[in-house]
Tab-separated table of C-alpha atoms and ligand atoms in Angstrom:
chain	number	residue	atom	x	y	z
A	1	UNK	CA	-11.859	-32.894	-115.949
A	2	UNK	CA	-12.294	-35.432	-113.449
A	3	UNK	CA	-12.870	-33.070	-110.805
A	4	UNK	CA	-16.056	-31.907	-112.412
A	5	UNK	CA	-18.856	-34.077	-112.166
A	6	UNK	CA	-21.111	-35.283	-115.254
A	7	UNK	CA	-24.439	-34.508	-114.991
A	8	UNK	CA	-26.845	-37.028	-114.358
A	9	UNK	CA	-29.145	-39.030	-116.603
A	10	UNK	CA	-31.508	-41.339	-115.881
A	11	UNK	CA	-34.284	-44.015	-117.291
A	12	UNK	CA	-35.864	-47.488	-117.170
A	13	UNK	CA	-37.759	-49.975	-118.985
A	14	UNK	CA	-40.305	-52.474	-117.806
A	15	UNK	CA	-39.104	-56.386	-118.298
A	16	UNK	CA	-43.082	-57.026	-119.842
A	17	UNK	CA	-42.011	-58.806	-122.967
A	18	UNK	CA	-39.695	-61.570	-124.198
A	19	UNK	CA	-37.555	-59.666	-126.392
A	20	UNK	CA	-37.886	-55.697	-126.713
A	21	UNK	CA	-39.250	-54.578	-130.254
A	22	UNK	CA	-38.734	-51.902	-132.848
A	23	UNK	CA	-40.932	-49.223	-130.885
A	24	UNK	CA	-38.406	-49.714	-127.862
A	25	UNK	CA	-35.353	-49.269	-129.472
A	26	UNK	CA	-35.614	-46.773	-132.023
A	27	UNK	CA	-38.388	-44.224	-129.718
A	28	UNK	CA	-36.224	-44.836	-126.815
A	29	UNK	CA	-33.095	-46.997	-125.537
A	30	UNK	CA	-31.201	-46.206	-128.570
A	31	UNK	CA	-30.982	-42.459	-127.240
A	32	UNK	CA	-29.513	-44.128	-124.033
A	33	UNK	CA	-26.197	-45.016	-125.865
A	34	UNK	CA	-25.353	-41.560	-127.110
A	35	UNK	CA	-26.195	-40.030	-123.960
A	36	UNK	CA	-23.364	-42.374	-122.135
A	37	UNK	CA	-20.804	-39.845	-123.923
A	38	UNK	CA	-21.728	-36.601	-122.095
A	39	UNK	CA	-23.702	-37.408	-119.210
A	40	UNK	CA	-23.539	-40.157	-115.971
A	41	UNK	CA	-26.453	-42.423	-116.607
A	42	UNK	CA	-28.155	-44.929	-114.608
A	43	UNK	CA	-30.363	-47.296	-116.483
A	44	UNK	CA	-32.952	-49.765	-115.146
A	45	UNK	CA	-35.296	-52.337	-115.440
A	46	UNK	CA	-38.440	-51.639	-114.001
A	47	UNK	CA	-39.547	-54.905	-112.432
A	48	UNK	CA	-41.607	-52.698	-109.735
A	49	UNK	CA	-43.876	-51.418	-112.093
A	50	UNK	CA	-44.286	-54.372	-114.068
A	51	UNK	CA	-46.259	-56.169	-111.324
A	52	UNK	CA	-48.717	-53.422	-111.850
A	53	UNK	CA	-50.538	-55.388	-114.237
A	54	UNK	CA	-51.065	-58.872	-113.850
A	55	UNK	CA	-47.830	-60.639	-114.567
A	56	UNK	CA	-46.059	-64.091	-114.840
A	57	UNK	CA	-43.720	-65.073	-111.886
A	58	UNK	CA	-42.637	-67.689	-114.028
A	59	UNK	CA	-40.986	-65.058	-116.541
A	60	UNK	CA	-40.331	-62.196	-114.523
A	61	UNK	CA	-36.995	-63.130	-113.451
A	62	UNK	CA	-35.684	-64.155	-116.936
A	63	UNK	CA	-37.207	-61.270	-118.735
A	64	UNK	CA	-35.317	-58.961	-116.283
A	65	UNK	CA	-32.162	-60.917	-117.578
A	66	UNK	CA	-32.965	-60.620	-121.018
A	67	UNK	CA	-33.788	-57.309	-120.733
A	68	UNK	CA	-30.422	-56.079	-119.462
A	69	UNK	CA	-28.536	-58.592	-121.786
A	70	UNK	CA	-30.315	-56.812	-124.469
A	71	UNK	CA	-29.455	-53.602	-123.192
A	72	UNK	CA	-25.606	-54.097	-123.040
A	73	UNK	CA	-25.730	-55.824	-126.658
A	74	UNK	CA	-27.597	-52.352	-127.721
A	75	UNK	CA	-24.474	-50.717	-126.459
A	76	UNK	CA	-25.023	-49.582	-123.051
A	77	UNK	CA	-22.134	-49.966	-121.346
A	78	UNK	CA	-21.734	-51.130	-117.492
A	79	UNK	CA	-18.555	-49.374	-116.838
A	80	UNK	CA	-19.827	-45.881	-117.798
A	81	UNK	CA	-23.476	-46.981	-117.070
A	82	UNK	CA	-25.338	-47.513	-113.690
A	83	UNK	CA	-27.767	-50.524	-115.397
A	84	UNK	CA	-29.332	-52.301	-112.721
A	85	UNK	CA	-32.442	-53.841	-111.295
A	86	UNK	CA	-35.411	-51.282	-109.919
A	87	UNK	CA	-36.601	-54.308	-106.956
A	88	UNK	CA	-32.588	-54.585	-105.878
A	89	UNK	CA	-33.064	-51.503	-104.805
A	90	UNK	CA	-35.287	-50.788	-101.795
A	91	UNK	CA	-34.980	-47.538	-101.525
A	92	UNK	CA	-37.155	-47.091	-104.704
A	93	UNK	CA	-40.667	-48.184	-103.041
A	94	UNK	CA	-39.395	-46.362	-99.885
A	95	UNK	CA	-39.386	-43.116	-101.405
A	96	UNK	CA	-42.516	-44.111	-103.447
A	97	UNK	CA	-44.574	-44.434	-100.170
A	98	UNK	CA	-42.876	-40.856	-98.718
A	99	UNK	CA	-44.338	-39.143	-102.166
A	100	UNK	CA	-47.631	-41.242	-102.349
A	101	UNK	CA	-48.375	-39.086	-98.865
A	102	UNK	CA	-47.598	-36.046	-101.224
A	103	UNK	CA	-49.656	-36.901	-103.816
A	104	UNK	CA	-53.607	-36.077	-104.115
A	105	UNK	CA	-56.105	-38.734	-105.522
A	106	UNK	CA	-57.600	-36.745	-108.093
A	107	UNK	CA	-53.984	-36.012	-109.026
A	108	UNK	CA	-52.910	-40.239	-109.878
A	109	UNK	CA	-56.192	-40.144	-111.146
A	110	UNK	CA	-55.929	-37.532	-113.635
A	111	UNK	CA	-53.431	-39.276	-115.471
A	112	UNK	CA	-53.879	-40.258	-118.927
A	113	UNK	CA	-52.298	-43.956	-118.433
A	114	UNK	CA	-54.004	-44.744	-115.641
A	115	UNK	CA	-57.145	-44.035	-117.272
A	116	UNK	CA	-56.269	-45.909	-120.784
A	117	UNK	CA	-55.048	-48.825	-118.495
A	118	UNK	CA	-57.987	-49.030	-116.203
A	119	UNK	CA	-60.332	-48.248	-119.116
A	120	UNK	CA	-60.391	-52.057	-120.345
A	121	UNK	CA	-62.166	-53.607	-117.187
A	122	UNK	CA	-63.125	-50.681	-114.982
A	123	UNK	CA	-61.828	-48.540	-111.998
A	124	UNK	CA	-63.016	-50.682	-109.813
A	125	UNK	CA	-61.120	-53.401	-111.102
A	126	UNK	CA	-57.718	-51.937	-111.608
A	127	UNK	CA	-54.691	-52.307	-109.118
A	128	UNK	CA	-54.022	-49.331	-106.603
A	129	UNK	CA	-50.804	-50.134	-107.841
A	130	UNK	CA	-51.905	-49.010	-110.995
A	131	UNK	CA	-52.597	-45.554	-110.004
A	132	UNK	CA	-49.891	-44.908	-108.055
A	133	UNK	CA	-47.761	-46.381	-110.621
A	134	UNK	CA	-46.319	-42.518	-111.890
A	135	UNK	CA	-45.831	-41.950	-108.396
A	136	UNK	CA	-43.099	-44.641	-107.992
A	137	UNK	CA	-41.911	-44.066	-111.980
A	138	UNK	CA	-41.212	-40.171	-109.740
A	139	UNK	CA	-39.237	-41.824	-107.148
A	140	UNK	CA	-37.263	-43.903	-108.991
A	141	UNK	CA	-36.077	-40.393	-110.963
A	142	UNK	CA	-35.810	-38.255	-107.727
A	143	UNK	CA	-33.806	-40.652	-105.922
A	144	UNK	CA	-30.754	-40.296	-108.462
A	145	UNK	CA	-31.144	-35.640	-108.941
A	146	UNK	CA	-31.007	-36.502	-112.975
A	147	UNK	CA	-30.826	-33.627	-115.108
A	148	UNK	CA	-32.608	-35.518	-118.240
A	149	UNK	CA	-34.994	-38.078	-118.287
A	150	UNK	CA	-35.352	-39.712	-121.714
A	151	UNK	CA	-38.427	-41.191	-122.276
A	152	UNK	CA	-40.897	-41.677	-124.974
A	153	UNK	CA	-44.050	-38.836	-125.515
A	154	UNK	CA	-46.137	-40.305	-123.839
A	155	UNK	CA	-44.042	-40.377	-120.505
A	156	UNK	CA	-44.471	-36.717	-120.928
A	157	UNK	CA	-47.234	-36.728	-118.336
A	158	UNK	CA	-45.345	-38.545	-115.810
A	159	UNK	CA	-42.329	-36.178	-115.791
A	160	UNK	CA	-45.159	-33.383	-114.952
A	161	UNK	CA	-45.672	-35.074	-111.951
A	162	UNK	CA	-42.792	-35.877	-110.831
A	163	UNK	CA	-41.660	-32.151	-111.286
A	164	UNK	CA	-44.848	-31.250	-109.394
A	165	UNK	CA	-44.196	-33.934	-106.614
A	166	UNK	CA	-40.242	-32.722	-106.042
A	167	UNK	CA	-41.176	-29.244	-105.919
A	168	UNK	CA	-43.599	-29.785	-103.123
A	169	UNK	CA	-41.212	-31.664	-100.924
A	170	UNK	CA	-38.785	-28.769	-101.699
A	171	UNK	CA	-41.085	-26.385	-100.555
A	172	UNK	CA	-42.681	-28.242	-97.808
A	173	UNK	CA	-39.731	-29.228	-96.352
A	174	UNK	CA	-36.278	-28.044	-97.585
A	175	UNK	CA	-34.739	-28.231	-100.984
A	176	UNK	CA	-33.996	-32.224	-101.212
A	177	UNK	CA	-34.375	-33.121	-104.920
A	178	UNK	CA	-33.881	-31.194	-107.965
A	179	UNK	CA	-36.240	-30.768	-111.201
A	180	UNK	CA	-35.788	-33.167	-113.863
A	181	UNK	CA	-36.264	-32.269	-117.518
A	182	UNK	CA	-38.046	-34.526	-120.075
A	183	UNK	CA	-35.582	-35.618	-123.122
A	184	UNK	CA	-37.604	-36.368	-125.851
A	185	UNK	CA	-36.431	-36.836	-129.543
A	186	UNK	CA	-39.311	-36.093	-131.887
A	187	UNK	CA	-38.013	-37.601	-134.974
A	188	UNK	CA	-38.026	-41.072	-134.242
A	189	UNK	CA	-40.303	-40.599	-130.631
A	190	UNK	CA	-43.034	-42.834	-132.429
A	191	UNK	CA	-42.965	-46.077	-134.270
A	192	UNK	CA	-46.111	-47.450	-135.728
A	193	UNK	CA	-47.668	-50.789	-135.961
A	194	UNK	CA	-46.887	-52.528	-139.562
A	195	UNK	CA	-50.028	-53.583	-140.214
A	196	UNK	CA	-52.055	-51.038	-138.765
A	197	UNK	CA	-50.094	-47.373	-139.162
A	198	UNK	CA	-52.366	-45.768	-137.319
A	199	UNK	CA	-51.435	-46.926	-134.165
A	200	UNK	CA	-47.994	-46.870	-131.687
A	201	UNK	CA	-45.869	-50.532	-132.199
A	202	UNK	CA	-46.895	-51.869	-128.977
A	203	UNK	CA	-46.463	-54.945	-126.763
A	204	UNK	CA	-50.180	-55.198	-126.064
A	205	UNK	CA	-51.610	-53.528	-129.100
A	206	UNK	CA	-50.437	-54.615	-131.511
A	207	UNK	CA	-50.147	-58.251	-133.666
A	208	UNK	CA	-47.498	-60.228	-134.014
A	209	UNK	CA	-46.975	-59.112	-137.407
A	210	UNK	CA	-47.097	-55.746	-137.037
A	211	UNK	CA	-44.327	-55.658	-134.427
A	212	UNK	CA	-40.615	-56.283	-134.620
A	213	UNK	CA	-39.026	-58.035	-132.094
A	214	UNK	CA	-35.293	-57.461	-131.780
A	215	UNK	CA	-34.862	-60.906	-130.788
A	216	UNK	CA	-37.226	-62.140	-133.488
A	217	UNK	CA	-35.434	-64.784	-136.143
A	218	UNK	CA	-33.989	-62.191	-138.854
A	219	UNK	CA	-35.650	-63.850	-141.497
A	220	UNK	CA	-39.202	-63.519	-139.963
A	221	UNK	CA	-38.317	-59.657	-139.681
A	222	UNK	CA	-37.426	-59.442	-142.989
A	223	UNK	CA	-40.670	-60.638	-144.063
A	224	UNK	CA	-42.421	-58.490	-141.530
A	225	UNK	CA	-41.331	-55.397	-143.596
A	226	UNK	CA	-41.845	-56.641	-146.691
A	227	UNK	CA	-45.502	-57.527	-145.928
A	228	UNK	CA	-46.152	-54.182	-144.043
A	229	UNK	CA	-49.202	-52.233	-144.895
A	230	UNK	CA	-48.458	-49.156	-146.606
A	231	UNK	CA	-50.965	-47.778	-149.680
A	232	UNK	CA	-52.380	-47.755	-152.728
A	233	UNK	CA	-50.051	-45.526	-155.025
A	234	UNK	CA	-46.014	-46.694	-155.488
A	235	UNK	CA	-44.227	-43.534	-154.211
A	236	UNK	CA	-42.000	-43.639	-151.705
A	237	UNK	CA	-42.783	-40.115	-149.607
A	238	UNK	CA	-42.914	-39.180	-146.139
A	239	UNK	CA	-46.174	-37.947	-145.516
A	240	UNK	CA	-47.506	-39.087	-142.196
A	241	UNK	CA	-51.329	-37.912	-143.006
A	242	UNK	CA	-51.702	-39.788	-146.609
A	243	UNK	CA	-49.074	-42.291	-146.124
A	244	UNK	CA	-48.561	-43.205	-142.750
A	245	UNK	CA	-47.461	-46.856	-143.418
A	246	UNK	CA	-44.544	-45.682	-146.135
A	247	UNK	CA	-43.840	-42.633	-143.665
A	248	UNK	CA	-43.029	-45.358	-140.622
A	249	UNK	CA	-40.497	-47.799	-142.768
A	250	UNK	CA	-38.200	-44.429	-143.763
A	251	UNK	CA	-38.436	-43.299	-140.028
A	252	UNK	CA	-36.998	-47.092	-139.114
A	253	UNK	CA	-35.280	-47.019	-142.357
A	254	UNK	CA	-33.202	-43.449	-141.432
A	255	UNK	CA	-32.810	-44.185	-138.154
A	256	UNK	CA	-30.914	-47.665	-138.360
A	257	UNK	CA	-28.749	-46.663	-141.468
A	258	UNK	CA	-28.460	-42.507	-140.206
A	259	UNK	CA	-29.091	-41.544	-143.895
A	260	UNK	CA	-31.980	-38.713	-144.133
A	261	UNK	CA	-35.507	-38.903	-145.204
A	262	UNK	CA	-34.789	-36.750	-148.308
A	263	UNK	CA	-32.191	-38.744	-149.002
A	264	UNK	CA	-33.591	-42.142	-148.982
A	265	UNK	CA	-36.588	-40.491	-150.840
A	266	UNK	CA	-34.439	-39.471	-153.681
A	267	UNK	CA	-32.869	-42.736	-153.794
A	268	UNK	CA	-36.504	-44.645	-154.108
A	269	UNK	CA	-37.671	-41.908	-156.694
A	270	UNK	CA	-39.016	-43.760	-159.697
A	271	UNK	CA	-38.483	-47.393	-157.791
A	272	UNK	CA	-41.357	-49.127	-156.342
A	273	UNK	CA	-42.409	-50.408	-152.943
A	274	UNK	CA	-41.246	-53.597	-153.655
A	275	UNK	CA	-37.374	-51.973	-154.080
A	276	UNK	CA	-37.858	-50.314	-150.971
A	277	UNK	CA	-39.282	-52.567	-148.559
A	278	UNK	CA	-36.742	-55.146	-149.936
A	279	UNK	CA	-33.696	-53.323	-149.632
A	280	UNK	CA	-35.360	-52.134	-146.165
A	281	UNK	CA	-35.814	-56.227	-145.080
A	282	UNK	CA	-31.897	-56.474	-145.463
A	283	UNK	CA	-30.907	-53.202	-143.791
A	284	UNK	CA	-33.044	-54.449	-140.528
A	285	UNK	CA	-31.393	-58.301	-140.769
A	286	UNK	CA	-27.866	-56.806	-141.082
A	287	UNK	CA	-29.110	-54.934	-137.546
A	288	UNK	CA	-30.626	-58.073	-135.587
A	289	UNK	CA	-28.379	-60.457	-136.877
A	290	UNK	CA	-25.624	-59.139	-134.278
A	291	UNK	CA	-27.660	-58.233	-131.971
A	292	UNK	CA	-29.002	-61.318	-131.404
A	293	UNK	CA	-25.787	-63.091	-131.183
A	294	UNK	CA	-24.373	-60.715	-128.390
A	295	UNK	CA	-27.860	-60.706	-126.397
A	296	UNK	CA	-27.608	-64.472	-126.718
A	297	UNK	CA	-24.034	-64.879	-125.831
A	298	UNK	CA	-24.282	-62.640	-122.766
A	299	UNK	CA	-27.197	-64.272	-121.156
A	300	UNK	CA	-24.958	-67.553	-121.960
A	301	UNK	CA	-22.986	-66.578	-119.290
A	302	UNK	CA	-25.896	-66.048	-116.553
A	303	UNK	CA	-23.429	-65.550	-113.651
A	304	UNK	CA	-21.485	-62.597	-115.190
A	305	UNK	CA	-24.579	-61.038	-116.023
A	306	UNK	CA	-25.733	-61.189	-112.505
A	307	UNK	CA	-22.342	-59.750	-111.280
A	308	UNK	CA	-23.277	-56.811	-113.892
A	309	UNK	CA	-25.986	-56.157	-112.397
A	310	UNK	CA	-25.104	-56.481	-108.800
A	311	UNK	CA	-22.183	-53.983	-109.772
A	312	UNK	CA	-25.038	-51.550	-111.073
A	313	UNK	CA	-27.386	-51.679	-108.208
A	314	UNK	CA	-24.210	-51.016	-105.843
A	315	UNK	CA	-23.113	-47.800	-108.068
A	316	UNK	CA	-26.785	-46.900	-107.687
A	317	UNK	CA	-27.188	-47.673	-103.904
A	318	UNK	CA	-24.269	-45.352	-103.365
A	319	UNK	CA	-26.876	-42.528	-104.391
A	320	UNK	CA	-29.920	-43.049	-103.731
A	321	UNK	CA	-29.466	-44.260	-100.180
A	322	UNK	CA	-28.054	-40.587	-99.851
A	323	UNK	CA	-30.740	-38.978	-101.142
A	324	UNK	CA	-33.588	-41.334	-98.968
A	325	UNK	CA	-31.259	-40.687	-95.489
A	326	UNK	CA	-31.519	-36.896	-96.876
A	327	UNK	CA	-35.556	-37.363	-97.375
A	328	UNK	CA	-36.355	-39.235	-93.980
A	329	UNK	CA	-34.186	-36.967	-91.986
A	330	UNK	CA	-35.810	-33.844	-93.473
A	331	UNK	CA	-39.441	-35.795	-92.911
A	332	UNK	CA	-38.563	-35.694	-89.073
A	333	UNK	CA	-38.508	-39.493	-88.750
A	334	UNK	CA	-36.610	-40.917	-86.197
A	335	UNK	CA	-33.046	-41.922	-86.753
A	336	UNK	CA	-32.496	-45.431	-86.291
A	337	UNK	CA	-29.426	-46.575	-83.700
A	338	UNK	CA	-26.972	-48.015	-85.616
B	1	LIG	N1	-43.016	-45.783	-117.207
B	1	LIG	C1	-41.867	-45.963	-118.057
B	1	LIG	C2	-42.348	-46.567	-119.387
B	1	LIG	O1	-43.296	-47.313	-119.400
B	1	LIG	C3	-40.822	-46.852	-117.445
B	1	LIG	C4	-40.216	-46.202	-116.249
B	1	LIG	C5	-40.371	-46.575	-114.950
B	1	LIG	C6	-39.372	-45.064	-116.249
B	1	LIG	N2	-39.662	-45.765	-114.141
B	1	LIG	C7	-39.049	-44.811	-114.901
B	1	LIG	C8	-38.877	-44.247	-117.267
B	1	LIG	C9	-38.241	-43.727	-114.560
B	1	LIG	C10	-38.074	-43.164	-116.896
B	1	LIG	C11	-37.766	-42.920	-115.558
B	1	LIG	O2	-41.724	-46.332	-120.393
């Protein structure tokens, strides 16, 4: 059928951290290699939105590498893939600035992330970039007409917008972009902080034991989940209310070894934690151990990992600069000579 075009998927990731963690793989990118099979994806690193927040120039660049070396070890693969860099491509703040002129004040206001983020030190204090941050995250999906956008629950919001946003162009000016849906996979959409199971695993809330990095040493992750917080009693159950900590290590545990909740829960019946969370530390080393070694080996080879990319953003230009010529045209601006 190679007449009949795939449809489109799309998604990025910001470059914020060293190494991407537990939350990130198993809430997110890990739906990103099974959707390579049916759909034509284009996957990115958000470098854009990163600089919404104050940031290190000294890391930026490298993270970005790491990031898509991690990426490709996870199984994302640049032949069937799009992956590229968000900043290689210009026409993502272009559009960004054509929908910022779409978008009301009290409507980037109104969003929940901009008012967590700007919470901390004020309004007053937080970047512009900062609010219009959803409004670029919409560009970045309108420029490519993607049928799914997978992203975690809490990207939810966003999506909203950006469905608002594309249906006002359409109906201001003439159909240009088409409405994305949200693709969002409840089971594993949330991974918890080890030590505190009350909370998402996050970069900037949570410690540095309660967080697994996938590039941490295996050995340090091992211990990780055998010192994570989980209750009083010894039974292994999934019950997010009363046992939220024992609850997150099956999610992690069924979702790296694809065996069932029930299932593992049958297995641990009448064995304690210390069973569980043990044959749990190995199950996660067997996973990172690998991983690791490819993410390491392919930023080895810095050069061919650049040439990945560049072959991405070109695959990616080939679109979106239709779309934008499509957008300006339709805007009334003036067509430049060539
Ligand atoms: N805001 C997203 C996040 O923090 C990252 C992102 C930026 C994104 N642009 C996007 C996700 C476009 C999906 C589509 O997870």
């Amino acid at each position: 059928m190679a007449d009949q075009p795939l449809p489109r998927v799309l998604s990025g990731i910001q470059p914020t951290a060293d190494s991407f963690h537990f939350g990130n793989y198993l809430g997110a990118t890990r739906q990103w290699v099974t959707l390579q099979d049916e759909f034509e994806p284009f996957f990115f690193i958000a470098d854009l939105h990163a600089i919404s927040v104050e940031h290190d120039p000294k890391k930026l660049g490298e993270r970005t590498r790491v990031a898509a070396a991690q990426l490709i070890a996870m199984g994302i693969d640049p032949e069937r893939s799009a992956i590229f860099v968000q900043s290689h491509l210009p026409e993502h703040a272009e559009l960004a600035w054509v929908l910022n002129s779409l978008t009301s004040f009290g409507e980037a206001r109104r969003m929940t992330q901009f008012k967590d983020k700007s919470a901390k030190d004020g309004e007053g204090s937080a970047s512009v970039g900062l609010l219009t941050y959803p409004i670029l995250q919409a560009a970045d999906i309108l420029l490519y007409r993607p049928q799914y956008v997978p992203v975690g629950e809490d990207q939810r919001q966003h999506l909203e917008l950006t469905r608002d946003l594309a249906q006002r162009f359409n109906h201001r000016y003439k159909k240009t972009f088409r409405l994305p849906e949200p693709f969002i996979l409840k089971e594993t959409a949330k991974i918890l902080d080890l030590q505190n199971p009350a909370k998402k695993m996050s970069k900037s809330g949570s410690s540095p034991s309660g967080i697994i990095d996938l590039l941490d040493e295996p050995t340090v992750s091992a211990k990780k989940i055998r010192s994570a917080v989980t209750d009083s009693d010894s039974v292994v159950r999934f019950d997010e209310a009363e046992k939220p900590g024992v609850s997150n290590l099956l999610t992690i545990y069924s979702a790296l070894t694809g065996r069932t909740i029930e299932d593992l829960v049958t297995a641990y019946d009448g064995k304690g934690y210390g069973d569980f969370k043990g044959d749990l530390a190995e199950v996660v080393v067997e996973f990172v151990t690998p991983f690791r070694d490819r993410t390491h080996e392919l930023l080895e080879d810095g050069d061919r990992l650049d040439a990945v990319l560049h072959h991405g953003a070109e695959k990616a230009r080939a679109v979106a600069s239709r779309t934008l010529a499509d957008v300006y045209e339709r805007l009334g601006f003036l067509k430049a000579r060539d």
